[in-house]
CSV table of N, CA and C in Angstrom, one decimal:
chain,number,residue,atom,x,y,z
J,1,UNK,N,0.8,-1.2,0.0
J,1,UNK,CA,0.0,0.0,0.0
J,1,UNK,C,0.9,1.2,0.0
J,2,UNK,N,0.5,2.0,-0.6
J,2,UNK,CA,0.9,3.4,-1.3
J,2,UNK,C,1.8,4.3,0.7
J,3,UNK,N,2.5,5.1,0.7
J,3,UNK,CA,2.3,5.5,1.9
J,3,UNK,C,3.8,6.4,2.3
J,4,UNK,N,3.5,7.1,3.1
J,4,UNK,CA,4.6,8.1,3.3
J,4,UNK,C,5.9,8.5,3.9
J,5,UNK,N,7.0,8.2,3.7
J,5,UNK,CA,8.0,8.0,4.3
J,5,UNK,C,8.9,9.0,4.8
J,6,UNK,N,8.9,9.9,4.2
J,6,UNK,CA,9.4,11.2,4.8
J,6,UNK,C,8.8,12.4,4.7
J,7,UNK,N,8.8,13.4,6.1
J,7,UNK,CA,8.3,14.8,5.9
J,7,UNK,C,8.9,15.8,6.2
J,8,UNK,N,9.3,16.6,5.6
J,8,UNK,CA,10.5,18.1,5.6
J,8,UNK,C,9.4,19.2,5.7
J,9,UNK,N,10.2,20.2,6.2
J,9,UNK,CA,9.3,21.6,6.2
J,9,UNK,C,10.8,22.7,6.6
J,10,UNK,N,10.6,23.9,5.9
J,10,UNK,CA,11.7,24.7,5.9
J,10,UNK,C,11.3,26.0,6.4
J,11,UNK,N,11.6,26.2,7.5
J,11,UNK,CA,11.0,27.7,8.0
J,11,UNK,C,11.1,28.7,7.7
J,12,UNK,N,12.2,29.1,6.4
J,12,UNK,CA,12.5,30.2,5.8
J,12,UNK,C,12.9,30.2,4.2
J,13,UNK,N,12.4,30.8,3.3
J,13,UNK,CA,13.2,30.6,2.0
J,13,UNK,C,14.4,30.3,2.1
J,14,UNK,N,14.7,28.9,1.4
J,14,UNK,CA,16.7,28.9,1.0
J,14,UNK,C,16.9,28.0,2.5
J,15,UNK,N,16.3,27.5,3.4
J,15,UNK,CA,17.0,27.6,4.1
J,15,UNK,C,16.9,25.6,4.1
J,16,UNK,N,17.9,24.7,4.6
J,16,UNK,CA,17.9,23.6,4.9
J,16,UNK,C,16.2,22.9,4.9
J,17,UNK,N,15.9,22.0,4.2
J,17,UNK,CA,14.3,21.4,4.7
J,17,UNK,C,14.8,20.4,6.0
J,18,UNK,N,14.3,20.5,7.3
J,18,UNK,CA,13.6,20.1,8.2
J,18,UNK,C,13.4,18.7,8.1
J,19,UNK,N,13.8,17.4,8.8
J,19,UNK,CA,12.7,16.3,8.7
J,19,UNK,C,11.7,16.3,10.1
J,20,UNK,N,10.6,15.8,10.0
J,20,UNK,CA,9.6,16.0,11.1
J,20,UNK,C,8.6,15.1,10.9
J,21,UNK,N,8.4,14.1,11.8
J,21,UNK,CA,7.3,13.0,11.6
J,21,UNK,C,6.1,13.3,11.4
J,22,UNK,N,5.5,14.6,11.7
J,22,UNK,CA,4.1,15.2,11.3
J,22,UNK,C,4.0,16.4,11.0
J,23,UNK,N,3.0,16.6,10.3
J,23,UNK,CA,3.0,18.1,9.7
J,23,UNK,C,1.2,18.6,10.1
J,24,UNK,N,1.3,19.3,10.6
J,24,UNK,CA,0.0,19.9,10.8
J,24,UNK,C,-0.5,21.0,9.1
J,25,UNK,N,-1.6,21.1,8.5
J,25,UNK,CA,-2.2,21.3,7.6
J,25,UNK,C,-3.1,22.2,7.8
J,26,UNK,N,-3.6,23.3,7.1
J,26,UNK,CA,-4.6,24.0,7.5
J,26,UNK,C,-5.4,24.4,5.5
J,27,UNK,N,-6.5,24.2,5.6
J,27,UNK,CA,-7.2,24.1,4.4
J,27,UNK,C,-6.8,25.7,3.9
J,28,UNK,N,-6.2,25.9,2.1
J,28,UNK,CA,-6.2,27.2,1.9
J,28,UNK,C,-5.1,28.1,2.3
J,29,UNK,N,-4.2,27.2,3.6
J,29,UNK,CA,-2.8,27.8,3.9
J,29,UNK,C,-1.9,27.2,3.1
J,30,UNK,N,-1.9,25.8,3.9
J,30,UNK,CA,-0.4,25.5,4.1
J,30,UNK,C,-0.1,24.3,4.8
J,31,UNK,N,0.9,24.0,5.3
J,31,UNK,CA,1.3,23.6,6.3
J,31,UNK,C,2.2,24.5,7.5
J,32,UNK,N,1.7,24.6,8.7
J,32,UNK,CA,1.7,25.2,9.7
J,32,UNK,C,3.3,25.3,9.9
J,33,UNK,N,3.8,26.2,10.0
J,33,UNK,CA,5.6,25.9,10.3
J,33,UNK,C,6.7,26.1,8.7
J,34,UNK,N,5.9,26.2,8.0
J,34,UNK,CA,6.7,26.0,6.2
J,34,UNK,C,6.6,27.6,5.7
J,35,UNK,N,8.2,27.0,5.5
J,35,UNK,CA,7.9,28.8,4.3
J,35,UNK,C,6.7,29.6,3.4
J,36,UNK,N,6.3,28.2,3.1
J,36,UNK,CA,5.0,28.8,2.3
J,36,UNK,C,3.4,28.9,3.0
J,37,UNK,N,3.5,28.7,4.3
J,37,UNK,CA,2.1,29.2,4.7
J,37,UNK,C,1.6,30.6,5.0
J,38,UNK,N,0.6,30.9,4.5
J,38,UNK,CA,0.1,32.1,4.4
J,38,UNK,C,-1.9,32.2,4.4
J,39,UNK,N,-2.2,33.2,4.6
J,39,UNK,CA,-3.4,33.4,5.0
J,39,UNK,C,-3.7,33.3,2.9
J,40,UNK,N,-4.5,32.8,2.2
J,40,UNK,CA,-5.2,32.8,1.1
J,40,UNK,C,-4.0,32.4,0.2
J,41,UNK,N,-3.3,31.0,0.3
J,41,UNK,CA,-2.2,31.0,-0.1
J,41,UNK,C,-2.4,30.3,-1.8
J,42,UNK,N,-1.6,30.6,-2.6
J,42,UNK,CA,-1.6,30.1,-4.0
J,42,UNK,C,-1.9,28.4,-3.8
J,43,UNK,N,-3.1,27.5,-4.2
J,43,UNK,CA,-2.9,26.5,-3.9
J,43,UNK,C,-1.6,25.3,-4.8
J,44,UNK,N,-0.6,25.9,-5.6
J,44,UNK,CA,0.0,25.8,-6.0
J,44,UNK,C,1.7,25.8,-5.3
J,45,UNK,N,1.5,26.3,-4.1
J,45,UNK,CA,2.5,26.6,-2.8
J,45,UNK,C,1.9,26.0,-1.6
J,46,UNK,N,0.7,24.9,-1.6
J,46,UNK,CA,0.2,24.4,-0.2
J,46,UNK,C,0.9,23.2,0.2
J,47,UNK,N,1.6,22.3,-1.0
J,47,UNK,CA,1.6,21.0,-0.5
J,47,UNK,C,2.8,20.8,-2.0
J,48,UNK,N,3.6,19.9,-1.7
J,48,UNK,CA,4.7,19.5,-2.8
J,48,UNK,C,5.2,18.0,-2.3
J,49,UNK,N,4.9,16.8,-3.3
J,49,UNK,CA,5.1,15.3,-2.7
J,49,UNK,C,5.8,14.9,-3.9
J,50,UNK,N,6.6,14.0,-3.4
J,50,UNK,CA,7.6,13.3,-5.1
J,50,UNK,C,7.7,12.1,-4.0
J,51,UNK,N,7.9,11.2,-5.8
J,51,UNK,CA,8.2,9.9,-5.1
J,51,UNK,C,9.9,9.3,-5.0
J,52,UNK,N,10.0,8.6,-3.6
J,52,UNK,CA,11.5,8.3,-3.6
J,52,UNK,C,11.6,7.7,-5.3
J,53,UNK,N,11.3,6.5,-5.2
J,53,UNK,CA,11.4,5.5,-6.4
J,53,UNK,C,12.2,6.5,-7.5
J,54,UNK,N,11.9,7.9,-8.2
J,54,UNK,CA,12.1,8.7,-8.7
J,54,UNK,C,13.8,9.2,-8.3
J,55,UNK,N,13.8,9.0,-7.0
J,55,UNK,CA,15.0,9.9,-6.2
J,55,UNK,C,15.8,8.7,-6.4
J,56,UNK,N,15.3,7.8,-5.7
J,56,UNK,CA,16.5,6.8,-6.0
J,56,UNK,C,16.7,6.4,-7.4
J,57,UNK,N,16.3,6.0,-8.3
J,57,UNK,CA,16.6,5.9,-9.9
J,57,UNK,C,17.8,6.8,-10.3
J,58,UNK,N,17.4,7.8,-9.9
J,58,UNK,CA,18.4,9.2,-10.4
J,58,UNK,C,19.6,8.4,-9.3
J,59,UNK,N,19.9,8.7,-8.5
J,59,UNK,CA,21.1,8.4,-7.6
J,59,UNK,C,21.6,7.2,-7.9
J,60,UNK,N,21.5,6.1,-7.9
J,60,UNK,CA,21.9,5.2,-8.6
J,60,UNK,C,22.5,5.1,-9.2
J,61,UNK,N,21.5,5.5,-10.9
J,61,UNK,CA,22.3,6.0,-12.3
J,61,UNK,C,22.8,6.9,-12.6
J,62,UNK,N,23.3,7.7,-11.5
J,62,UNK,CA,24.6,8.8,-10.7
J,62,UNK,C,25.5,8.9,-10.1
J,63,UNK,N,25.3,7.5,-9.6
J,63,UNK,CA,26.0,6.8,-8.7
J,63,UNK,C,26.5,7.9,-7.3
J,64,UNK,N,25.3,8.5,-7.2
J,64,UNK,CA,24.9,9.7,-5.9
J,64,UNK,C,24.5,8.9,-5.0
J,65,UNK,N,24.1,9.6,-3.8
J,65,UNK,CA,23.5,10.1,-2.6
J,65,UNK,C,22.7,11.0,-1.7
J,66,UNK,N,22.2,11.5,-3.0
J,66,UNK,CA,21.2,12.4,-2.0
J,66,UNK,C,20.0,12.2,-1.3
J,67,UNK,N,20.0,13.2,-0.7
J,67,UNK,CA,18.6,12.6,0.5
J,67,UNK,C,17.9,13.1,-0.2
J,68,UNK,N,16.5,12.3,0.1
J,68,UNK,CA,15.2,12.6,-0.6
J,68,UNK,C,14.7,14.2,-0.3
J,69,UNK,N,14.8,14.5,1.1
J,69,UNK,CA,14.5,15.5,1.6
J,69,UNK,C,15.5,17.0,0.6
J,70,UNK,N,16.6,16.1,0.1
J,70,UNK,CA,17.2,17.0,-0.3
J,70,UNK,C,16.5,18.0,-1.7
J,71,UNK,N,15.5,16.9,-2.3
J,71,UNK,CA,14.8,17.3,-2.9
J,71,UNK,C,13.9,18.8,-3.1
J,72,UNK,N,13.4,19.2,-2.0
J,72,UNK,CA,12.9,20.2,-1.2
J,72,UNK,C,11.2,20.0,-2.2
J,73,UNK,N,11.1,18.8,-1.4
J,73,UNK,CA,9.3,18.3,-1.3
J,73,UNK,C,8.9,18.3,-0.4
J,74,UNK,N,7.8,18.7,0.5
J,74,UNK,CA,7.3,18.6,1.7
J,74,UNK,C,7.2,16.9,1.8
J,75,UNK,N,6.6,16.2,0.8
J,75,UNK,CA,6.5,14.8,1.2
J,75,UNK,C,7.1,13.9,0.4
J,76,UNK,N,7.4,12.8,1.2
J,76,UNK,CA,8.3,11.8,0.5
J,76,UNK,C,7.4,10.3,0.2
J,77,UNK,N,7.3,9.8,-1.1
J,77,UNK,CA,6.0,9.0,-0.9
J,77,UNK,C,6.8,7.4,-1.4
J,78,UNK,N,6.3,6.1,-1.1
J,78,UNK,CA,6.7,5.1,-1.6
J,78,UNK,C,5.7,4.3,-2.1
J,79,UNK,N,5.6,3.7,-3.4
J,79,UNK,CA,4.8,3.0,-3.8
J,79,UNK,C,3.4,3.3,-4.3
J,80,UNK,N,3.9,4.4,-5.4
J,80,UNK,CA,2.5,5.4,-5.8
J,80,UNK,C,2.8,5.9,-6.9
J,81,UNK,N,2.5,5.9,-8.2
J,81,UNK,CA,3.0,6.6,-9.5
J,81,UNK,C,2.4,8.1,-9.1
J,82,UNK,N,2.7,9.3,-8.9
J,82,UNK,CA,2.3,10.5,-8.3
J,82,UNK,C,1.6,11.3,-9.7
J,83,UNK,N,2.1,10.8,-10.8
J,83,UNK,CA,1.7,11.8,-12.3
J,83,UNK,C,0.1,11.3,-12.7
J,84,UNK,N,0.3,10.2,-12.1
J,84,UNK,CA,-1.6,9.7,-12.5
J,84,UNK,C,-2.5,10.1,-11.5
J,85,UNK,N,-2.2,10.6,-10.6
J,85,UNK,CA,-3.2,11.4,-9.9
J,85,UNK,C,-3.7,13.1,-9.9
J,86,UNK,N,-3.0,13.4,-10.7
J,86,UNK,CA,-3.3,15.1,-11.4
J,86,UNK,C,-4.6,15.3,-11.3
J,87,UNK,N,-5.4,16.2,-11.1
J,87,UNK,CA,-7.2,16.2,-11.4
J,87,UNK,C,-8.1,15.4,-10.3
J,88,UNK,N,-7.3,14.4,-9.2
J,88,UNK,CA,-7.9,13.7,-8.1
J,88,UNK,C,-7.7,14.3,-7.4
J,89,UNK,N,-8.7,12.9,-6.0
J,89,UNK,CA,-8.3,13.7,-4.8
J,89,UNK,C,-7.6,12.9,-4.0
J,90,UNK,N,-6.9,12.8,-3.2
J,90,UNK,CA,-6.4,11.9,-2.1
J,90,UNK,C,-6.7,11.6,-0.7
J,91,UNK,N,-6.3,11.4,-0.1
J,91,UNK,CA,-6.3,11.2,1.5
J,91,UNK,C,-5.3,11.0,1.8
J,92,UNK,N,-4.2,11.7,2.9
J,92,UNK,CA,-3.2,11.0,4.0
J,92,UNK,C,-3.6,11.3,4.9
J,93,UNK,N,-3.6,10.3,5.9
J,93,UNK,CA,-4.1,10.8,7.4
J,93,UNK,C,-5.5,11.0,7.1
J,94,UNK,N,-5.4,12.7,8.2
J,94,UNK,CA,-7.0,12.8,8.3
J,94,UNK,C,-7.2,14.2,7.0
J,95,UNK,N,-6.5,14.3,6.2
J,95,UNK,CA,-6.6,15.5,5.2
J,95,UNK,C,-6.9,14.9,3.9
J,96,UNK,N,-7.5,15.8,3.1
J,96,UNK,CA,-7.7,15.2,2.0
J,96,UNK,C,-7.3,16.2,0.8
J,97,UNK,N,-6.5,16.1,-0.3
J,97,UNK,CA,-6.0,16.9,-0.6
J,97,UNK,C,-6.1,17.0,-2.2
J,98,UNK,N,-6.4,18.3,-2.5
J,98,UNK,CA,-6.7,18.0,-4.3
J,98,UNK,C,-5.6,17.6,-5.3
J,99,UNK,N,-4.9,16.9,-5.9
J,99,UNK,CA,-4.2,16.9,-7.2
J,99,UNK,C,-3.7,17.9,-8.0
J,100,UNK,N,-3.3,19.5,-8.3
J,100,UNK,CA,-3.9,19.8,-9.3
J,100,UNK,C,-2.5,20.3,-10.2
J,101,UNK,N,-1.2,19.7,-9.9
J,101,UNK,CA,-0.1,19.9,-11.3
J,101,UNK,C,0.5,19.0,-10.5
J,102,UNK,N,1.8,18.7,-11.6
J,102,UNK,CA,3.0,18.6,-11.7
J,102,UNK,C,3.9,19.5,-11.0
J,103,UNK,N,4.8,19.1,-10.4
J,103,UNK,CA,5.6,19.8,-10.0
J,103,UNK,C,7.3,20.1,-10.2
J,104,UNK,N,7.3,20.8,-11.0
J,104,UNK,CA,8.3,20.8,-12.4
J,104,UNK,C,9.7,21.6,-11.4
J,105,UNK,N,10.5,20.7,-11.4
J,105,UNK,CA,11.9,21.0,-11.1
J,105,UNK,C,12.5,22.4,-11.5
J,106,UNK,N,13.0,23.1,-10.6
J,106,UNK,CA,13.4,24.5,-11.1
J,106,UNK,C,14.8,24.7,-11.0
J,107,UNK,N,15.6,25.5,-11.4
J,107,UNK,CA,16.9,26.4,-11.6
J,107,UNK,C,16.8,26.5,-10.0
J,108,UNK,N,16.2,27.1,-8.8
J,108,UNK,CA,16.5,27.3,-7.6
J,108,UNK,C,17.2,25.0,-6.8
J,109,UNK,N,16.6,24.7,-7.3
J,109,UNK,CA,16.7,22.7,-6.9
J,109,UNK,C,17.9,22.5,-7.6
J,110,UNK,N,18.2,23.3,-9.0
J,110,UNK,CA,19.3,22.9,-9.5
J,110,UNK,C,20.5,22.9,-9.2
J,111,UNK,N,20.3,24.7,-8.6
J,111,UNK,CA,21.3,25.2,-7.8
J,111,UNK,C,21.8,24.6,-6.4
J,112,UNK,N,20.7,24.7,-5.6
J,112,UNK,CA,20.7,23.9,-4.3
J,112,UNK,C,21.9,22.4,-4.5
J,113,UNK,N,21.3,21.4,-5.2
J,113,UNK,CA,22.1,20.5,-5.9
J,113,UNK,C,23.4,20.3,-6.4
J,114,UNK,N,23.4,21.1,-6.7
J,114,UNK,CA,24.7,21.7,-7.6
J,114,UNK,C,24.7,20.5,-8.6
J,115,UNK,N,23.9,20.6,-9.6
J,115,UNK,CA,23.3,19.6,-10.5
J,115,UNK,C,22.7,20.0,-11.6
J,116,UNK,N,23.7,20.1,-12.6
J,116,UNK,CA,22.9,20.7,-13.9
J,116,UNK,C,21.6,19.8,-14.8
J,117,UNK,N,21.9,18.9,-14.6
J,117,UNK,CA,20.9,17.7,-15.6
J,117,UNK,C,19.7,18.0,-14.2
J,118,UNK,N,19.5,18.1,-13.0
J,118,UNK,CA,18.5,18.3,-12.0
J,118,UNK,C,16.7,18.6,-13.3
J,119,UNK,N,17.0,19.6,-14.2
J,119,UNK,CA,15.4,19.8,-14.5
J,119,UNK,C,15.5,18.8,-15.7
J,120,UNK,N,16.4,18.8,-16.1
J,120,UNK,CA,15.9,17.6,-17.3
J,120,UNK,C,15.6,16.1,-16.7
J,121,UNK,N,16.3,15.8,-15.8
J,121,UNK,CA,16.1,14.5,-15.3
J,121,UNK,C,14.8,14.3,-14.4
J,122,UNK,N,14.0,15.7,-14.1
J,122,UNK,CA,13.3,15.4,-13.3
J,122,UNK,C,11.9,15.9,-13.8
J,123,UNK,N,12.0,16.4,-15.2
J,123,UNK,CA,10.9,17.3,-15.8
J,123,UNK,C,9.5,16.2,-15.4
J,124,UNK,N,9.2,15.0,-15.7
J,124,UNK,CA,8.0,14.8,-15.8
J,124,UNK,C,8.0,13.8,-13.8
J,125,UNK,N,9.3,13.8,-13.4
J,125,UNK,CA,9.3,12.8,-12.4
J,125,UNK,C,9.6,13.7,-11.4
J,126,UNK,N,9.6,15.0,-11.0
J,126,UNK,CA,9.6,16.5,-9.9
J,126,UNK,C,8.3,16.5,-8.6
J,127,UNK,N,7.5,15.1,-8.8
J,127,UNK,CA,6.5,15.0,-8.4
J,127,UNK,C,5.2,16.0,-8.3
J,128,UNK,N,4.5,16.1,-7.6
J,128,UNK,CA,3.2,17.3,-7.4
J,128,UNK,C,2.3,18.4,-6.8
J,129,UNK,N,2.0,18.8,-7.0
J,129,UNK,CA,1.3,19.7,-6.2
J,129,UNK,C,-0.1,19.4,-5.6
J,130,UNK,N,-0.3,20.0,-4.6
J,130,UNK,CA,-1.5,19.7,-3.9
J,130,UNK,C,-2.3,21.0,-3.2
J,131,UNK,N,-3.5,21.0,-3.3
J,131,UNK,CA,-3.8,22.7,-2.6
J,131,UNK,C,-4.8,21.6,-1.7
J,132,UNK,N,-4.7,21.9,-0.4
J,132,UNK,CA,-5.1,21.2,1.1
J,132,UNK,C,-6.9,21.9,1.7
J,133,UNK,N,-7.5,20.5,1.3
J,133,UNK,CA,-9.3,20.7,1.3
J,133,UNK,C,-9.3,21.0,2.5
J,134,UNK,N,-9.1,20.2,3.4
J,134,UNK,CA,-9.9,20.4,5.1
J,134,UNK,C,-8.3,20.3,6.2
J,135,UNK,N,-8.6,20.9,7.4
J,135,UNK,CA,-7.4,20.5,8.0
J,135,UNK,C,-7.1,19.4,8.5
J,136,UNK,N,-6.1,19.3,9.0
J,136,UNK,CA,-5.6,18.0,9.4
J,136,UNK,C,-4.5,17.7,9.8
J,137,UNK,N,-3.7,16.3,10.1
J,137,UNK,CA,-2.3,16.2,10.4
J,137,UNK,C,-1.9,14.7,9.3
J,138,UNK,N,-0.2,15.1,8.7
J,138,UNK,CA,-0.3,14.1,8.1
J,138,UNK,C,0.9,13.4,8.9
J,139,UNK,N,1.3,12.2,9.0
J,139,UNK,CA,2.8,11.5,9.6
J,139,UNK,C,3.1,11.1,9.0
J,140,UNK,N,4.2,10.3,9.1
J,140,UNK,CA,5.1,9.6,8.3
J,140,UNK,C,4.4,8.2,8.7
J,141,UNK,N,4.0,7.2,7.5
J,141,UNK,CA,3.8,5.9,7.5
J,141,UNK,C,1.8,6.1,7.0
J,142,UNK,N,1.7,7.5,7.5
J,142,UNK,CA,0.4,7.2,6.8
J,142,UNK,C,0.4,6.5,5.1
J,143,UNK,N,-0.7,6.0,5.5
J,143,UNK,CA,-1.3,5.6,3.8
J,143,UNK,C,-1.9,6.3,2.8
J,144,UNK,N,-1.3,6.1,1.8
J,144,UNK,CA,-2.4,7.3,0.8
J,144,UNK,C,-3.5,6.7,-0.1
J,145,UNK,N,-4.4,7.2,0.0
J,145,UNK,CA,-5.8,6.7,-0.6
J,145,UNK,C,-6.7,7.6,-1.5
J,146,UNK,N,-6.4,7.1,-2.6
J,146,UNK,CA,-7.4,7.5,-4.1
J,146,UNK,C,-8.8,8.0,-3.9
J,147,UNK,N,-9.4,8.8,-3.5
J,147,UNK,CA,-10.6,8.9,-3.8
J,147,UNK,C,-11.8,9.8,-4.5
């Protein structure tokens, strides 16, 4: 079953992500504690998940080591193709969260990285975005659920 293995949160632009077993969620912000929470916030900046499977492939066939977190995704997921859920909705925990892009690797991850192939390698595998329906708390090992 589909489900969550790591959760980062960064309290300031630019700054190190955070690992943290739960994340508190508030519908329309954010998550509580993250650079990007804000009162009427872009749902495009609420929530960011990629799958390891993705992270490890690249490292591998790089013969790297980076941490997933290093990624700078709020969530780290195992056992879930993340691109076929675009337009759904999900569930971790007790939140349920809309689908609504792709989350396309940028020049700022590249840099971080110090990794030039970073946006080509990760254009369609950068995992997703999520804008957060109801509140809630999500943890590490929750399950995720299609609905």
């Amino acid at each position: 079953m589909p489900k969550i293995i790591k959760i980062g949160i960064a309290k300031n632009y630019n700054q190190k992500i955070i690992e943290v077993t739960e994340i508190d969620l508030v519908a329309g912000k954010g998550i509580v504690g993250d650079r990007h929470f804000k009162d009427f916030n872009d749902p495009y900046n609420q929530l960011s998940i990629i799958e390891s499977e993705n992270i490890d492939e690249y490292n591998v066939k790089n013969e790297l080591n980076i941490p997933h977190l290093n990624f700078r995704r709020n969530i780290v997921t195992k056992g879930i193709q993340l691109n076929d859920l675009v337009e759904k909705r999900i569930k971790i925990g007790s939140v349920i969260l809309e689908v609504i892009d792709l989350c396309r690797p940028c020049r700022h991850l590249s840099e971080k990285l110090k990794r030039n192939d970073i946006i080509k390698e990760f254009l369609r595998k950068g995992g997703i975005r999520c804008q957060i329906i109801n509140d809630g708390k999500i943890s590490v090992d929750d399950h995720i659920k299609i609905i």
